Amino acid sequence: MESLSNKRKVLEVKPLNFLERAYLPAIMGGLATTMKHFFKKPVTISYPEEKREFSENFRGMHSLKRDENGKERCTACGLCALSCPAEAITMTAAERKPGEENLYREEKYAAVYEINMLRCIFCGLCEEACPKEAIYLDGDIVPTDYLRKDFIYGKDKLVEAPLNQ
Amino acid sequence: METTDLIFRIVLIVIIFAISLVVAMYSTYAERKVAAFFQDRIGPNRAGPWGILQPLADGGKMFLKEEIIPTNATPFLFIVGPSLAILTACIGSAVIPWGQAIVIGGHTFDLQVTDINVGILYIFGVVSLGVYGIMIGGWASNNKYSLLGAIRAASQNISYEISMGLSIIALLMLTGTLSLKEIAEQQHGFAWNVWRQPLGFVLFLVCAFAETNRSPFDLPECETELVGGYHTEYSSMKLGFYLFAEYINMFISSAVMATLYWGGYNYPGMDWVAAHVGPTIAPIIGVVVFFGKIFFSIFFFMWVRWTIPRFRYDQLMDLGWKVLIPLAIANIVLTGVITTLLN
Ligand code: SF4
Ligand code: SF4
């Protein structure tokens, strides 16, 4: 059949000549190739000691942001939890009491905010969903741990450090 | 036999046993490091500096694993299998001449456990026993995959033993002796047998790969076809024994190869060295040279493993029966003709 793309290439299968059938020259060639690699610099990056630079849009551990006055931005609207395909986020909302204005920006805030790092797939949809620009995946790689319960990160690990520190 | 002689013998046996085990242990580490270097990686480097404690960690892990004997296996044979494998691997070292006779405080000691005059036959006997460990283990597991692996191992070893034997015959026609000690002595200086028997050496090398079940002839193990291989049902240290036996085999066959073809403990200029350092130090240098050859040969085993893809089973049989055996016979004829013409 006529080829439409004109890319077809007819290969002819030549019978192997004696040297090729004797294997040994080809094996020598292979040994030389591997020997060349023996002296090459390893490409391994020894992870905890050495780190590769992250790309600009790397998505790592989440952090809950504060605004320019150091107040928590999150208003516990739950949109991040709703958008999360892995159902990794839960939270409990609370009302801001008089006198707490310097802590929370909105009248409602998240008293408890938990992300299960074992469930999270670091898709970044929570970041996209947030109307308050309160959550960003701008942290490092989530560290390992021994127990499942230790992978549920609360506000103590997620909220940014206060400004005046 | 004198008492000093006897004590020396016993010490020698213990030392050789320990050396074989340590070399086998560190071969596992070397294998992983060498593989890593060939693939532009670093390899194990966490246990101790440069990872040199890795074999100990692996051994400890092996001991701590659960010991399983399947219900339908034959318990006695199931345990005999790996024991036999490691036993036959270890006893091969008895006839290898590690060095020239050494003089310590006026006494002369042979650096060889026993010099039986049929050393090569002994080696062959031990090598062919080696397959029983695999055979029995695979059969006693009562698992069809293990059995298939064991059958592969058995038929492969039997096929390649023939060409191995034939390639040795050509060598024996030149040496005129079966004693490994005399063969090593004949290659004094640089008169190594490999110069006189290049084809025989290549044949022997290929067969050695097949006998030790090393890649590209590692057909008895195959994750894709056989789940594991003859050791599918094995766990814990019983599995460790099988894996360990492979490395000891590699060490012993490297030693045999070095003795038969690469001059054993002989090296060019050894007479000059012996005249200058005396009869105690010179044999020790010889032993070091011998071990250098062995280690290079072990490295070569690994080098090949990480270079060449394995054969298909029919190709393996084709190579053994249709290529190596005719070549070995041709080698015998050639050797005979040339020696007759030269005389
Ligand atoms: S990154 Fe994705 S999976 Fe992780 S918490 Fe956010 S929305 Fe859920
Ligand atoms: S992080 Fe953003 S989306 Fe999630 S609850 Fe807080 S304000 Fe709403």
mmCIF file of N, CA and C in Angstrom, chain A residues 23-24 27 30-32 34-35 37-38 40-44 46 48-49, chain B residues 34 37-38 40-42 45-46 202 299-300 303-304 306-308 311 319:
data_model
loop_
_atom_site.group_PDB
_atom_site.id
_atom_site.type_symbol
_atom_site.label_atom_id
_atom_site.label_comp_id
_atom_site.label_asym_id
_atom_site.label_seq_id
_atom_site.Cartn_x
_atom_site.Cartn_y
_atom_site.Cartn_z
ATOM 1 N N TYR A 23 29.643 -13.851 18.571
ATOM 2 C CA TYR A 23 29.301 -13.155 19.822
ATOM 3 C C TYR A 23 30.460 -12.377 20.421
ATOM 4 N N LEU A 24 31.648 -12.984 20.435
ATOM 5 C CA LEU A 24 32.701 -12.422 21.286
ATOM 6 C C LEU A 24 33.055 -10.968 20.953
ATOM 7 N N ILE A 27 30.526 -8.846 22.468
ATOM 8 C CA ILE A 27 30.621 -8.842 23.931
ATOM 9 C C ILE A 27 31.744 -7.911 24.371
ATOM 10 N N GLY A 30 30.536 -4.476 24.242
ATOM 11 C CA GLY A 30 29.670 -4.200 25.388
ATOM 12 C C GLY A 30 30.476 -3.952 26.643
ATOM 13 N N LEU A 31 31.510 -4.787 26.841
ATOM 14 C CA LEU A 31 32.332 -4.616 28.047
ATOM 15 C C LEU A 31 33.026 -3.256 28.031
ATOM 16 N N ALA A 32 33.464 -2.836 26.835
ATOM 17 C CA ALA A 32 34.122 -1.530 26.747
ATOM 18 C C ALA A 32 33.135 -0.422 27.102
ATOM 19 N N THR A 34 30.465 -0.567 29.061
ATOM 20 C CA THR A 34 30.181 -0.501 30.496
ATOM 21 C C THR A 34 31.393 0.033 31.246
ATOM 22 N N MET A 35 32.614 -0.329 30.762
ATOM 23 C CA MET A 35 33.805 0.162 31.439
ATOM 24 C C MET A 35 33.869 1.688 31.379
ATOM 25 N N HIS A 37 31.403 3.652 31.469
ATOM 26 C CA HIS A 37 30.499 4.178 32.493
ATOM 27 C C HIS A 37 31.067 4.021 33.884
ATOM 28 N N PHE A 38 31.923 3.017 34.057
ATOM 29 C CA PHE A 38 32.493 2.749 35.387
ATOM 30 C C PHE A 38 33.211 3.987 35.910
ATOM 31 N N LYS A 40 32.623 7.132 34.941
ATOM 32 C CA LYS A 40 31.854 8.367 34.856
ATOM 33 C C LYS A 40 31.444 8.821 36.237
ATOM 34 N N LYS A 41 31.179 10.136 36.344
ATOM 35 C CA LYS A 41 30.710 10.650 37.622
ATOM 36 C C LYS A 41 29.281 10.156 37.846
ATOM 37 N N PRO A 42 28.973 9.648 39.056
ATOM 38 C CA PRO A 42 27.604 9.181 39.297
ATOM 39 C C PRO A 42 26.615 10.329 39.201
ATOM 40 N N VAL A 43 25.422 10.013 38.743
ATOM 41 C CA VAL A 43 24.399 11.056 38.637
ATOM 42 C C VAL A 43 23.551 11.147 39.896
ATOM 43 N N THR A 44 23.804 10.241 40.844
ATOM 44 C CA THR A 44 23.001 10.197 42.062
ATOM 45 C C THR A 44 23.117 11.495 42.860
ATOM 46 N N SER A 46 22.690 12.462 46.657
ATOM 47 C CA SER A 46 22.503 11.826 47.975
ATOM 48 C C SER A 46 21.535 12.657 48.769
ATOM 49 N N PRO A 48 19.296 13.435 51.559
ATOM 50 C CA PRO A 48 19.178 14.409 52.663
ATOM 51 C C PRO A 48 20.381 15.343 52.761
ATOM 52 N N GLU A 49 21.557 14.868 52.375
ATOM 53 C CA GLU A 49 22.735 15.739 52.476
ATOM 54 C C GLU A 49 22.783 16.743 51.324
ATOM 55 N N VAL B 34 29.842 -2.383 42.315
ATOM 56 C CA VAL B 34 30.266 -2.457 40.918
ATOM 57 C C VAL B 34 29.076 -2.193 40.002
ATOM 58 N N PHE B 37 28.436 1.452 39.959
ATOM 59 C CA PHE B 37 29.383 2.245 39.173
ATOM 60 C C PHE B 37 29.126 2.060 37.685
ATOM 61 N N PHE B 38 28.783 0.830 37.306
ATOM 62 C CA PHE B 38 28.517 0.606 35.889
ATOM 63 C C PHE B 38 27.277 1.355 35.434
ATOM 64 N N ASP B 40 26.349 4.353 36.629
ATOM 65 C CA ASP B 40 26.502 5.759 37.022
ATOM 66 C C ASP B 40 25.783 6.082 38.329
ATOM 67 N N ARG B 41 25.771 5.118 39.245
ATOM 68 C CA ARG B 41 25.168 5.387 40.553
ATOM 69 C C ARG B 41 26.254 5.349 41.618
ATOM 70 N N ILE B 42 25.853 5.447 42.886
ATOM 71 C CA ILE B 42 26.824 5.418 43.974
ATOM 72 C C ILE B 42 26.838 4.072 44.666
ATOM 73 N N ASN B 45 25.813 3.155 50.609
ATOM 74 C CA ASN B 45 26.806 3.985 51.290
ATOM 75 C C ASN B 45 26.314 4.475 52.648
ATOM 76 N N ARG B 46 25.320 3.780 53.222
ATOM 77 C CA ARG B 46 24.773 4.278 54.481
ATOM 78 C C ARG B 46 25.315 3.539 55.693
ATOM 79 N N VAL B 202 39.117 -19.605 26.968
ATOM 80 C CA VAL B 202 37.816 -18.973 26.692
ATOM 81 C C VAL B 202 36.691 -19.971 26.950
ATOM 82 N N PHE B 299 35.860 -9.608 39.707
ATOM 83 C CA PHE B 299 35.390 -8.357 39.111
ATOM 84 C C PHE B 299 34.908 -8.606 37.688
ATOM 85 N N PHE B 300 35.633 -9.476 36.975
ATOM 86 C CA PHE B 300 35.238 -9.769 35.603
ATOM 87 C C PHE B 300 33.862 -10.438 35.561
ATOM 88 N N TRP B 303 31.501 -7.686 36.014
ATOM 89 C CA TRP B 303 31.519 -6.827 34.833
ATOM 90 C C TRP B 303 30.637 -7.440 33.747
ATOM 91 N N VAL B 304 30.798 -8.732 33.535
ATOM 92 C CA VAL B 304 29.995 -9.408 32.515
ATOM 93 C C VAL B 304 28.524 -9.375 32.905
ATOM 94 N N TRP B 306 26.825 -7.219 34.466
ATOM 95 C CA TRP B 306 26.141 -5.950 34.250
ATOM 96 C C TRP B 306 26.297 -5.459 32.832
ATOM 97 N N THR B 307 26.791 -6.321 31.941
ATOM 98 C CA THR B 307 26.937 -5.916 30.548
ATOM 99 C C THR B 307 26.022 -6.703 29.629
ATOM 100 N N ILE B 308 26.020 -8.025 29.789
ATOM 101 C CA ILE B 308 25.402 -8.880 28.785
ATOM 102 C C ILE B 308 24.026 -9.326 29.239
ATOM 103 N N PHE B 311 20.813 -15.316 28.164
ATOM 104 C CA PHE B 311 20.389 -16.121 27.027
ATOM 105 C C PHE B 311 18.962 -16.611 27.229
ATOM 106 N N LEU B 319 24.234 -23.195 22.573
ATOM 107 C CA LEU B 319 25.620 -22.783 22.776
ATOM 108 C C LEU B 319 26.415 -23.923 23.412
#
